[in-house]
mmCIF file of C-alpha atoms in Angstrom:
data_model
loop_
_atom_site.group_PDB
_atom_site.id
_atom_site.type_symbol
_atom_site.label_atom_id
_atom_site.label_comp_id
_atom_site.label_asym_id
_atom_site.label_seq_id
_atom_site.Cartn_x
_atom_site.Cartn_y
_atom_site.Cartn_z
ATOM 1 C CA MET L 1 -43.595 -127.884 189.443
ATOM 2 C CA ASN L 2 -40.073 -127.058 188.477
ATOM 3 C CA ASP L 3 -39.075 -123.448 187.934
ATOM 4 C CA PRO L 4 -38.342 -122.810 184.240
ATOM 5 C CA ALA L 5 -35.108 -121.145 185.293
ATOM 6 C CA ASP L 6 -33.927 -124.516 186.701
ATOM 7 C CA LEU L 7 -34.320 -126.292 183.332
ATOM 8 C CA PRO L 8 -31.145 -126.813 181.272
ATOM 9 C CA PRO L 9 -30.830 -124.792 178.092
ATOM 10 C CA PRO L 10 -31.865 -126.584 174.910
ATOM 11 C CA SER L 11 -28.320 -126.677 173.634
ATOM 12 C CA SER L 12 -27.159 -128.650 176.689
ATOM 13 C CA ALA L 13 -29.864 -131.347 176.492
ATOM 14 C CA PRO L 14 -28.504 -134.898 176.098
ATOM 15 C CA ALA L 15 -28.295 -136.169 172.545
ATOM 16 C CA PRO L 16 -30.459 -139.078 171.465
ATOM 17 C CA PRO L 17 -28.787 -142.480 171.342
ATOM 18 C CA GLY L 18 -26.566 -142.888 168.267
ATOM 19 C CA GLU L 19 -25.945 -139.174 167.746
ATOM 20 C CA PRO L 20 -22.884 -137.227 168.854
ATOM 21 C CA PRO L 21 -23.302 -135.111 171.912
ATOM 22 C CA ARG L 22 -24.711 -131.672 171.277
ATOM 23 C CA THR L 23 -22.688 -128.630 172.100
ATOM 24 C CA GLY L 24 -23.689 -124.991 172.502
ATOM 25 C CA GLY L 25 -24.381 -122.844 169.428
ATOM 26 C CA PRO L 26 -26.535 -123.310 166.328
ATOM 27 C CA SER L 27 -26.837 -126.637 164.575
ATOM 28 C CA PRO L 28 -24.523 -127.069 161.560
ATOM 29 C CA TRP L 29 -27.536 -128.267 159.551
ATOM 30 C CA ALA L 30 -29.623 -125.171 160.305
ATOM 31 C CA GLN L 31 -30.535 -123.043 157.255
ATOM 32 C CA PRO L 32 -29.101 -119.520 157.418
ATOM 33 C CA PRO L 33 -31.725 -116.803 157.608
ATOM 34 C CA HIS L 34 -32.595 -114.994 154.409
ATOM 35 C CA PRO L 35 -31.167 -111.463 154.235
ATOM 36 C CA PRO L 36 -33.786 -108.723 154.164
ATOM 37 C CA ALA L 37 -34.892 -108.043 150.592
ATOM 38 C CA PRO L 38 -34.296 -104.515 149.319
ATOM 39 C CA ALA L 39 -37.461 -102.522 149.065
ATOM 40 C CA TRP L 40 -38.727 -101.906 145.548
ATOM 41 C CA PRO L 41 -38.799 -98.151 144.833
ATOM 42 C CA GLY L 42 -42.299 -96.961 145.353
ATOM 43 C CA ALA L 43 -43.306 -99.849 147.689
ATOM 44 C CA PRO L 44 -45.093 -98.912 150.926
ATOM 45 C CA ALA L 45 -42.946 -98.460 153.988
ATOM 46 C CA GLY L 46 -42.664 -101.457 156.302
ATOM 47 C CA PRO L 47 -40.533 -104.511 156.956
ATOM 48 C CA ALA L 48 -39.375 -106.344 153.854
ATOM 49 C CA TRP L 49 -40.619 -109.860 153.249
ATOM 50 C CA GLN L 50 -38.008 -112.463 154.157
ATOM 51 C CA GLY L 51 -37.308 -114.251 150.919
ATOM 52 C CA GLY L 52 -39.396 -114.916 147.851
ATOM 53 C CA GLN L 53 -40.422 -112.497 145.148
ATOM 54 C CA GLY L 54 -43.285 -110.183 145.787
ATOM 55 C CA TRP L 55 -44.417 -106.617 145.676
ATOM 56 C CA ASP L 56 -41.528 -105.506 147.897
ATOM 57 C CA ARG L 57 -38.879 -106.665 145.395
ATOM 58 C CA PRO L 58 -38.122 -105.673 141.798
ATOM 59 C CA PRO L 59 -38.863 -108.285 139.160
ATOM 60 C CA GLU L 60 -36.070 -110.599 138.113
ATOM 61 C CA TRP L 61 -36.237 -109.511 134.454
ATOM 62 C CA SER L 62 -34.636 -106.233 133.452
ATOM 63 C CA ARG L 63 -36.781 -103.267 132.510
ATOM 64 C CA PRO L 64 -35.498 -100.654 130.057
ATOM 65 C CA PRO L 65 -35.164 -97.211 131.658
ATOM 66 C CA SER L 66 -38.215 -95.080 131.056
ATOM 67 C CA GLY L 67 -36.517 -91.697 131.482
ATOM 68 C CA PRO L 68 -33.649 -89.958 129.692
ATOM 69 C CA VAL L 69 -30.273 -91.681 129.955
ATOM 70 C CA ARG L 70 -26.985 -89.789 130.041
ATOM 71 C CA ALA L 71 -23.773 -90.896 128.368
ATOM 72 C CA PRO L 72 -21.176 -92.433 130.722
ATOM 73 C CA ALA L 73 -18.961 -90.151 132.772
ATOM 74 C CA GLY L 74 -15.914 -88.983 130.825
ATOM 75 C CA SER L 75 -17.725 -88.824 127.459
ATOM 76 C CA ARG L 76 -16.737 -86.063 125.023
ATOM 77 C CA TYR L 77 -19.288 -83.691 123.558
ATOM 78 C CA ASP L 78 -19.575 -85.711 120.348
ATOM 79 C CA GLU L 79 -20.163 -88.867 122.432
ATOM 80 C CA GLN L 80 -23.235 -87.589 124.272
ATOM 81 C CA GLY L 81 -25.493 -89.779 122.137
ATOM 82 C CA ARG L 82 -23.746 -92.976 123.268
ATOM 83 C CA ASN L 83 -26.185 -93.859 126.025
ATOM 84 C CA GLU L 84 -26.893 -97.460 124.934
ATOM 85 C CA GLN L 85 -30.376 -96.507 123.731
ATOM 86 C CA GLY L 86 -32.004 -97.046 120.349
ATOM 87 C CA GLY L 87 -29.888 -99.924 119.127
ATOM 88 C CA ARG L 88 -26.791 -100.008 116.975
ATOM 89 C CA PHE L 89 -28.363 -98.257 113.992
ATOM 90 C CA GLY L 90 -30.835 -96.081 115.884
ATOM 91 C CA TRP L 91 -28.868 -92.991 114.902
ATOM 92 C CA LEU L 92 -29.919 -93.494 111.274
ATOM 93 C CA GLY L 93 -33.578 -93.306 112.218
ATOM 94 C CA GLU L 94 -32.994 -90.196 114.308
ATOM 95 C CA LEU L 95 -31.061 -88.595 111.450
ATOM 96 C CA ALA L 96 -33.806 -89.292 108.916
ATOM 97 C CA VAL L 97 -36.621 -88.086 111.185
ATOM 98 C CA VAL L 98 -34.912 -84.817 112.144
ATOM 99 C CA VAL L 99 -33.958 -83.956 108.567
ATOM 100 C CA ALA L 100 -37.546 -84.577 107.485
ATOM 101 C CA LEU L 101 -38.944 -82.480 110.357
ATOM 102 C CA VAL L 102 -36.578 -79.580 109.624
ATOM 103 C CA VAL L 103 -37.646 -79.561 105.964
ATOM 104 C CA VAL L 104 -41.306 -79.707 106.959
ATOM 105 C CA GLY L 105 -40.832 -76.979 109.559
ATOM 106 C CA VAL L 106 -39.220 -74.621 107.048
ATOM 107 C CA LEU L 107 -42.009 -75.314 104.561
ATOM 108 C CA VAL L 108 -44.698 -74.671 107.165
ATOM 109 C CA VAL L 109 -43.198 -71.311 108.151
ATOM 110 C CA SER L 110 -42.737 -70.356 104.490
ATOM 111 C CA ILE L 111 -46.309 -71.288 103.576
ATOM 112 C CA ALA L 112 -47.643 -69.441 106.605
ATOM 113 C CA GLY L 113 -45.668 -66.359 105.614
ATOM 114 C CA SER L 114 -46.973 -66.526 102.051
ATOM 115 C CA VAL L 115 -50.562 -66.911 103.246
ATOM 116 C CA VAL L 116 -50.310 -63.952 105.614
ATOM 117 C CA ALA L 117 -48.718 -61.817 102.914
ATOM 118 C CA GLU L 118 -51.526 -62.752 100.522
ATOM 119 C CA LEU L 119 -54.265 -62.041 103.052
ATOM 120 C CA LEU L 120 -52.771 -58.641 103.878
ATOM 121 C CA ASP L 121 -52.012 -57.933 100.220
ATOM 122 C CA ALA L 122 -48.432 -57.259 101.297
ATOM 123 C CA GLY L 123 -46.582 -59.566 98.931
ATOM 124 C CA PRO L 124 -43.825 -58.423 96.563
ATOM 125 C CA GLU L 125 -44.810 -56.593 93.411
ATOM 126 C CA SER L 126 -42.721 -58.855 91.193
ATOM 127 C CA ALA L 127 -43.991 -62.397 90.710
ATOM 128 C CA ASP L 128 -40.393 -63.633 90.355
ATOM 129 C CA SER L 129 -39.310 -62.174 93.684
ATOM 130 C CA GLU L 130 -37.787 -64.523 96.291
ATOM 131 C CA LEU L 131 -39.278 -62.457 99.108
ATOM 132 C CA PHE L 132 -42.462 -63.168 101.087
ATOM 133 C CA PHE L 133 -43.323 -59.528 101.850
ATOM 134 C CA GLU L 134 -42.634 -56.304 100.042
ATOM 135 C CA ASP L 135 -41.650 -54.863 103.406
ATOM 136 C CA PRO L 136 -38.104 -56.144 104.107
ATOM 137 C CA VAL L 137 -38.625 -56.091 107.875
ATOM 138 C CA ALA L 138 -41.655 -58.388 107.691
ATOM 139 C CA ASP L 139 -39.822 -60.600 105.241
ATOM 140 C CA LEU L 140 -36.873 -60.833 107.639
ATOM 141 C CA VAL L 141 -39.194 -62.097 110.379
ATOM 142 C CA VAL L 142 -40.319 -65.017 108.217
ATOM 143 C CA GLN L 143 -36.779 -65.900 107.198
ATOM 144 C CA LEU L 144 -35.430 -65.860 110.747
ATOM 145 C CA LEU L 145 -38.344 -67.875 112.143
ATOM 146 C CA GLY L 146 -37.882 -70.465 109.395
ATOM 147 C CA ILE L 147 -34.379 -71.141 110.717
ATOM 148 C CA ALA L 148 -35.073 -70.732 114.441
ATOM 149 C CA ILE L 149 -37.628 -73.559 114.314
ATOM 150 C CA GLY L 150 -34.674 -75.939 114.192
ATOM 151 C CA ILE L 151 -34.075 -75.524 117.942
ATOM 152 C CA PRO L 152 -37.317 -77.142 119.235
ATOM 153 C CA ILE L 153 -37.138 -79.831 116.541
ATOM 154 C CA VAL L 154 -33.636 -80.882 117.570
ATOM 155 C CA LEU L 155 -34.317 -80.780 121.312
ATOM 156 C CA LEU L 156 -37.503 -82.842 121.000
ATOM 157 C CA ALA L 157 -35.797 -85.393 118.766
ATOM 158 C CA VAL L 158 -32.920 -85.820 121.206
ATOM 159 C CA ARG L 159 -35.319 -86.387 124.090
ATOM 160 C CA LEU L 160 -37.819 -88.651 122.319
ATOM 161 C CA LEU L 161 -35.671 -90.498 119.778
ATOM 162 C CA GLY L 162 -32.244 -90.317 121.401
ATOM 163 C CA ARG L 163 -33.746 -90.969 124.857
ATOM 164 C CA ARG L 164 -31.339 -88.609 126.558
ATOM 165 C CA PRO L 165 -31.664 -85.186 128.191
ATOM 166 C CA ALA L 166 -32.218 -82.479 125.606
ATOM 167 C CA GLY L 167 -29.715 -80.281 127.405
ATOM 168 C CA THR L 168 -26.858 -82.553 126.378
ATOM 169 C CA VAL L 169 -26.940 -80.812 122.985
ATOM 170 C CA SER L 170 -26.069 -77.575 124.776
ATOM 171 C CA SER L 171 -23.097 -78.933 126.729
ATOM 172 C CA VAL L 172 -21.642 -81.968 128.462
ATOM 173 C CA VAL L 173 -23.211 -80.861 131.753
ATOM 174 C CA GLY L 174 -26.709 -80.994 130.257
ATOM 175 C CA ARG L 175 -27.477 -77.270 130.097
ATOM 176 C CA ILE L 176 -26.315 -73.891 128.855
ATOM 177 C CA ARG L 177 -23.495 -72.665 131.082
ATOM 178 C CA TRP L 178 -24.568 -69.027 131.296
ATOM 179 C CA GLY L 179 -21.508 -67.795 133.156
ATOM 180 C CA TRP L 180 -19.233 -69.274 130.512
ATOM 181 C CA LEU L 181 -21.451 -67.885 127.739
ATOM 182 C CA LEU L 182 -21.117 -64.346 129.125
ATOM 183 C CA ARG L 183 -17.337 -64.663 129.283
ATOM 184 C CA CYS L 184 -17.348 -65.776 125.650
ATOM 185 C CA ALA L 185 -19.494 -62.755 124.741
ATOM 186 C CA ALA L 186 -16.986 -60.407 126.383
ATOM 187 C CA VAL L 187 -14.395 -61.649 123.885
ATOM 188 C CA ALA L 188 -16.537 -62.358 120.813
ATOM 189 C CA PHE L 189 -18.331 -59.014 120.406
ATOM 190 C CA PRO L 190 -15.253 -56.729 120.562
ATOM 191 C CA LEU L 191 -13.340 -59.106 118.298
ATOM 192 C CA MET L 192 -16.164 -59.201 115.752
ATOM 193 C CA ILE L 193 -16.435 -55.395 115.764
ATOM 194 C CA VAL L 194 -12.725 -55.161 114.914
ATOM 195 C CA GLN L 195 -13.024 -57.851 112.225
ATOM 196 C CA ILE L 196 -15.984 -56.235 110.458
ATOM 197 C CA GLY L 197 -14.375 -52.821 110.804
ATOM 198 C CA LEU L 198 -11.230 -54.060 109.049
ATOM 199 C CA LEU L 199 -13.325 -55.607 106.274
ATOM 200 C CA ILE L 200 -15.255 -52.368 105.698
ATOM 201 C CA ALA L 201 -12.054 -50.337 105.597
ATOM 202 C CA TRP L 202 -10.388 -52.776 103.202
ATOM 203 C CA THR L 203 -13.290 -53.006 100.742
ATOM 204 C CA TRP L 204 -14.546 -49.422 100.950
ATOM 205 C CA ASN L 205 -13.055 -48.333 97.635
ATOM 206 C CA ASP L 206 -14.291 -51.464 95.852
ATOM 207 C CA GLU L 207 -17.923 -51.203 96.965
ATOM 208 C CA PRO L 208 -18.738 -48.598 99.618
ATOM 209 C CA LEU L 209 -21.128 -49.834 102.280
ATOM 210 C CA GLY L 210 -24.705 -48.868 101.466
ATOM 211 C CA GLU L 211 -24.104 -48.242 97.783
ATOM 212 C CA THR L 212 -26.437 -51.065 96.769
ATOM 213 C CA GLY L 213 -29.108 -50.237 99.352
ATOM 214 C CA THR L 214 -31.722 -47.530 99.626
ATOM 215 C CA GLY L 215 -29.858 -45.586 102.299
ATOM 216 C CA PHE L 216 -30.878 -44.826 105.846
ATOM 217 C CA PRO L 217 -34.613 -45.676 106.074
ATOM 218 C CA GLY L 218 -35.413 -43.178 108.829
ATOM 219 C CA TRP L 219 -35.435 -43.646 112.582
ATOM 220 C CA PRO L 220 -38.864 -45.328 112.968
ATOM 221 C CA VAL L 221 -38.080 -48.016 110.387
ATOM 222 C CA PHE L 222 -34.487 -48.407 111.601
ATOM 223 C CA LEU L 223 -35.528 -48.864 115.240
ATOM 224 C CA LEU L 224 -38.211 -51.365 114.249
ATOM 225 C CA SER L 225 -35.676 -53.274 112.160
ATOM 226 C CA LEU L 226 -33.199 -53.222 115.024
ATOM 227 C CA ALA L 227 -35.840 -54.567 117.433
ATOM 228 C CA VAL L 228 -36.589 -57.474 115.085
ATOM 229 C CA VAL L 229 -32.884 -58.199 114.671
ATOM 230 C CA LEU L 230 -32.211 -58.171 118.412
ATOM 231 C CA ALA L 231 -35.258 -60.335 119.156
ATOM 232 C CA LEU L 232 -34.855 -63.037 116.501
ATOM 233 C CA VAL L 233 -31.264 -63.179 115.275
ATOM 234 C CA PRO L 234 -29.955 -64.832 118.481
ATOM 235 C CA PHE L 235 -32.427 -67.693 117.972
ATOM 236 C CA GLN L 236 -31.607 -67.963 114.254
ATOM 237 C CA ALA L 237 -27.849 -68.096 114.899
ATOM 238 C CA ALA L 238 -28.238 -70.502 117.819
ATOM 239 C CA ALA L 239 -30.461 -72.780 115.716
ATOM 240 C CA GLU L 240 -27.720 -73.181 113.108
ATOM 241 C CA GLU L 241 -25.284 -74.145 115.862
ATOM 242 C CA TYR L 242 -27.709 -76.585 117.490
ATOM 243 C CA VAL L 243 -28.338 -78.290 114.161
ATOM 244 C CA PHE L 244 -24.861 -78.406 112.600
ATOM 245 C CA ARG L 245 -22.274 -78.261 115.386
ATOM 246 C CA GLY L 246 -24.547 -79.752 118.018
ATOM 247 C CA TRP L 247 -27.064 -82.429 117.138
ATOM 248 C CA LEU L 248 -25.510 -83.504 113.819
ATOM 249 C CA VAL L 249 -22.050 -83.964 115.360
ATOM 250 C CA GLN L 250 -23.526 -86.006 118.205
ATOM 251 C CA VAL L 251 -25.623 -88.199 115.912
ATOM 252 C CA ILE L 252 -22.621 -89.031 113.743
ATOM 253 C CA GLY L 253 -20.598 -89.437 116.942
ATOM 254 C CA ARG L 254 -22.721 -92.471 117.811
ATOM 255 C CA ALA L 255 -21.178 -94.346 114.887
ATOM 256 C CA VAL L 256 -17.544 -93.131 114.761
ATOM 257 C CA ARG L 257 -14.773 -93.138 117.348
ATOM 258 C CA THR L 258 -13.223 -89.722 116.734
ATOM 259 C CA PRO L 259 -14.991 -86.362 116.384
ATOM 260 C CA TRP L 260 -13.292 -85.313 113.146
ATOM 261 C CA PRO L 261 -15.497 -87.151 110.621
ATOM 262 C CA ALA L 262 -18.538 -85.528 112.210
ATOM 263 C CA ILE L 263 -16.897 -82.080 112.332
ATOM 264 C CA VAL L 264 -15.820 -82.216 108.678
ATOM 265 C CA LEU L 265 -19.181 -83.445 107.381
ATOM 266 C CA ALA L 266 -21.166 -80.986 109.499
ATOM 267 C CA SER L 267 -18.904 -78.114 108.381
ATOM 268 C CA LEU L 268 -19.344 -79.013 104.722
ATOM 269 C CA LEU L 269 -23.133 -79.157 105.072
ATOM 270 C CA PHE L 270 -23.097 -75.860 106.990
ATOM 271 C CA ALA L 271 -21.262 -74.144 104.125
ATOM 272 C CA LEU L 272 -23.560 -75.650 101.503
ATOM 273 C CA ALA L 273 -26.672 -74.632 103.468
ATOM 274 C CA HIS L 274 -25.804 -70.960 102.842
ATOM 275 C CA GLY L 275 -26.191 -71.419 99.091
ATOM 276 C CA PHE L 276 -23.800 -71.148 96.179
ATOM 277 C CA GLY L 277 -22.137 -67.783 95.836
ATOM 278 C CA GLU L 278 -18.476 -66.880 95.545
ATOM 279 C CA LEU L 279 -15.758 -69.484 96.038
ATOM 280 C CA SER L 280 -14.211 -67.197 98.654
ATOM 281 C CA GLY L 281 -17.486 -67.195 100.572
ATOM 282 C CA PHE L 282 -17.765 -70.984 100.517
ATOM 283 C CA LEU L 283 -14.170 -71.400 101.710
ATOM 284 C CA LEU L 284 -14.723 -68.817 104.449
ATOM 285 C CA LEU L 285 -17.749 -70.701 105.766
ATOM 286 C CA LEU L 286 -16.019 -74.075 105.614
ATOM 287 C CA TYR L 287 -12.853 -72.772 107.279
ATOM 288 C CA SER L 288 -14.774 -71.048 110.080
ATOM 289 C CA ALA L 289 -16.987 -74.086 110.639
ATOM 290 C CA LEU L 290 -13.973 -76.380 111.064
ATOM 291 C CA TRP L 291 -12.484 -74.125 113.728
ATOM 292 C CA TRP L 292 -15.831 -73.759 115.477
ATOM 293 C CA GLY L 293 -16.370 -77.520 115.422
ATOM 294 C CA TRP L 294 -13.001 -77.997 117.092
ATOM 295 C CA LEU L 295 -13.880 -75.376 119.720
ATOM 296 C CA VAL L 296 -17.135 -77.150 120.600
ATOM 297 C CA ILE L 297 -15.284 -80.396 121.372
ATOM 298 C CA ARG L 298 -12.501 -78.491 123.137
ATOM 299 C CA THR L 299 -14.861 -76.631 125.479
ATOM 300 C CA GLY L 300 -17.540 -79.315 125.799
ATOM 301 C CA GLY L 301 -20.443 -77.184 124.610
ATOM 302 C CA LEU L 302 -21.981 -74.773 122.109
ATOM 303 C CA GLU L 303 -21.738 -71.577 124.152
ATOM 304 C CA ALA L 304 -18.577 -70.153 122.581
ATOM 305 C CA VAL L 305 -19.706 -70.702 118.984
ATOM 306 C CA ILE L 306 -23.264 -69.529 119.606
ATOM 307 C CA VAL L 307 -21.948 -66.232 120.938
ATOM 308 C CA MET L 308 -19.562 -65.699 118.017
ATOM 309 C CA HIS L 309 -22.307 -66.550 115.504
ATOM 310 C CA VAL L 310 -24.756 -64.192 117.214
ATOM 311 C CA ALA L 311 -22.174 -61.391 117.294
ATOM 312 C CA ASN L 312 -21.453 -61.784 113.579
ATOM 313 C CA ASN L 313 -25.121 -61.853 112.559
ATOM 314 C CA LEU L 314 -26.227 -59.021 114.837
ATOM 315 C CA LEU L 315 -23.600 -56.696 113.443
ATOM 316 C CA ALA L 316 -24.224 -57.783 109.849
ATOM 317 C CA PHE L 317 -28.013 -57.397 110.071
ATOM 318 C CA GLY L 318 -27.688 -54.192 112.080
ATOM 319 C CA LEU L 319 -25.508 -52.585 109.391
ATOM 320 C CA ALA L 320 -27.872 -53.836 106.695
ATOM 321 C CA ALA L 321 -30.812 -52.240 108.517
ATOM 322 C CA GLY L 322 -28.971 -48.954 108.862
ATOM 323 C CA PHE L 323 -28.097 -48.741 105.164
ATOM 324 C CA GLY L 324 -31.416 -50.035 103.824
ATOM 325 C CA GLU L 325 -30.048 -53.373 102.626
ATOM 326 C CA LEU L 326 -32.335 -55.793 104.488
ATOM 327 C CA ALA L 327 -33.978 -56.760 101.199
ATOM 328 C CA SER L 328 -30.666 -58.055 99.844
ATOM 329 C CA THR L 329 -30.579 -61.800 99.165
ATOM 330 C CA GLU L 330 -26.813 -62.072 99.640
ATOM 331 C CA THR L 331 -25.471 -64.396 102.345
ATOM 332 C CA ALA L 332 -22.061 -65.192 103.794
ATOM 333 C CA ALA L 333 -21.551 -67.410 100.740
ATOM 334 C CA ASP L 334 -21.181 -64.182 98.723
ATOM 335 C CA ALA L 335 -18.373 -62.826 100.904
ATOM 336 C CA PRO L 336 -15.394 -61.305 99.027
ATOM 337 C CA TRP L 337 -11.876 -62.700 99.137
ATOM 338 C CA GLN L 338 -10.829 -60.004 101.608
ATOM 339 C CA ALA L 339 -13.259 -61.459 104.145
ATOM 340 C CA MET L 340 -11.645 -64.864 103.689
ATOM 341 C CA VAL L 341 -8.164 -63.446 104.265
ATOM 342 C CA ILE L 342 -9.254 -61.708 107.478
ATOM 343 C CA GLU L 343 -11.005 -64.863 108.675
ATOM 344 C CA LEU L 344 -7.744 -66.800 108.295
ATOM 345 C CA LEU L 345 -6.460 -64.798 111.271
ATOM 346 C CA PHE L 346 -9.560 -64.104 113.356
ATOM 347 C CA ALA L 347 -11.072 -67.618 113.444
ATOM 348 C CA PRO L 348 -8.039 -69.257 115.118
ATOM 349 C CA LEU L 349 -7.455 -66.154 117.242
ATOM 350 C CA TYR L 350 -10.904 -66.423 118.808
ATOM 351 C CA CYS L 351 -10.960 -70.215 119.106
ATOM 352 C CA LEU L 352 -7.500 -70.545 120.649
ATOM 353 C CA THR L 353 -8.211 -67.666 123.024
ATOM 354 C CA MET L 354 -11.438 -69.221 124.275
ATOM 355 C CA ALA L 355 -9.797 -72.649 124.613
ATOM 356 C CA ARG L 356 -7.092 -71.098 126.779
ATOM 357 C CA ILE L 357 -9.629 -69.265 128.935
ATOM 358 C CA ALA L 358 -11.680 -72.473 129.276
ATOM 359 C CA ASP L 359 -8.618 -74.279 130.607
ATOM 360 C CA ARG L 360 -7.951 -71.567 133.179
ATOM 361 C CA ARG L 361 -11.599 -71.440 134.277
ATOM 362 C CA GLY L 362 -11.900 -75.230 134.521
ATOM 363 C CA VAL L 363 -14.755 -75.442 131.998
ATOM 364 C CA GLU L 364 -15.974 -79.034 131.711
ATOM 365 C CA ARG L 365 -14.828 -80.797 128.536
ATOM 366 C CA VAL L 366 -16.375 -84.215 129.285
ATOM 367 C CA THR L 367 -19.442 -85.543 131.069
ATOM 368 C CA PRO L 368 -18.974 -85.199 134.869
#
């Protein structure tokens, strides 16, 4: 028997009659091997099946993503809703649902406050009163909670209806940038103290602070009021920013190419939401909101405007608690003309300062 080593290799065997002689190497008619199929995520480990469609390969048809989808890299803050989800007019449905939920949420908190006040027999003595409780501190709790409820409503709507990470309402990086927020606070609080101090000094002879209130309520009541203010006002102020300069700007940003239509409309609604008071108060709110809307786009997030809003409200409510004016129904819409004049200087001063600091610190302005 011949040794297998003595046999000629298959490639050197003589060709059959009528065919060209065979040479070494693969046949030109041989089918190339199939490349290994990529493993389908979640498939068990092991060698991929060579060719064909099976459990080791994703289906040929496209599946919509099941999780949140971010906007493309380089998107501005107002473009965070442009993640190709929900269809061309999906933003209208999101807008309608959130507005309805905010109205319902405010009604639920108001009804709950009225029921509790009735059960405790703590309602106002006058039937025509706009308050829920006779005690102004308890009434303040209901009012602040009725606004703060906007935060969870907006975040849930963004995640479920907008199909994107809820954190994209906070900033272009998908979260609150706490380091940047603290730097904003270091500028906002001293600046707001100076601004309110100038307003008090300017208007002191017209209407001294505390003249319309009941005076200092005593340390126990004052400290309790201050605790409520410190605990709830940050959420109330942040909720207004999340609704008006955050979610609303991004929803409108799904349908327009520039941020200004969204900023102008959101600023107008923000001013109207504070009620109808003095013309100077309305103009102050509109003017401030326009600058703050610009700052949000310029810095890529809500941190700078949340801090300024919190600083303003903490000082305003704190002074009201100290002078027994928590029961007052006045809002920023009732601000005097002197407040408007001061705001003409301080709004751009703060916004331009924070924009400059953001540039130096390399704060993200677009989606990474």
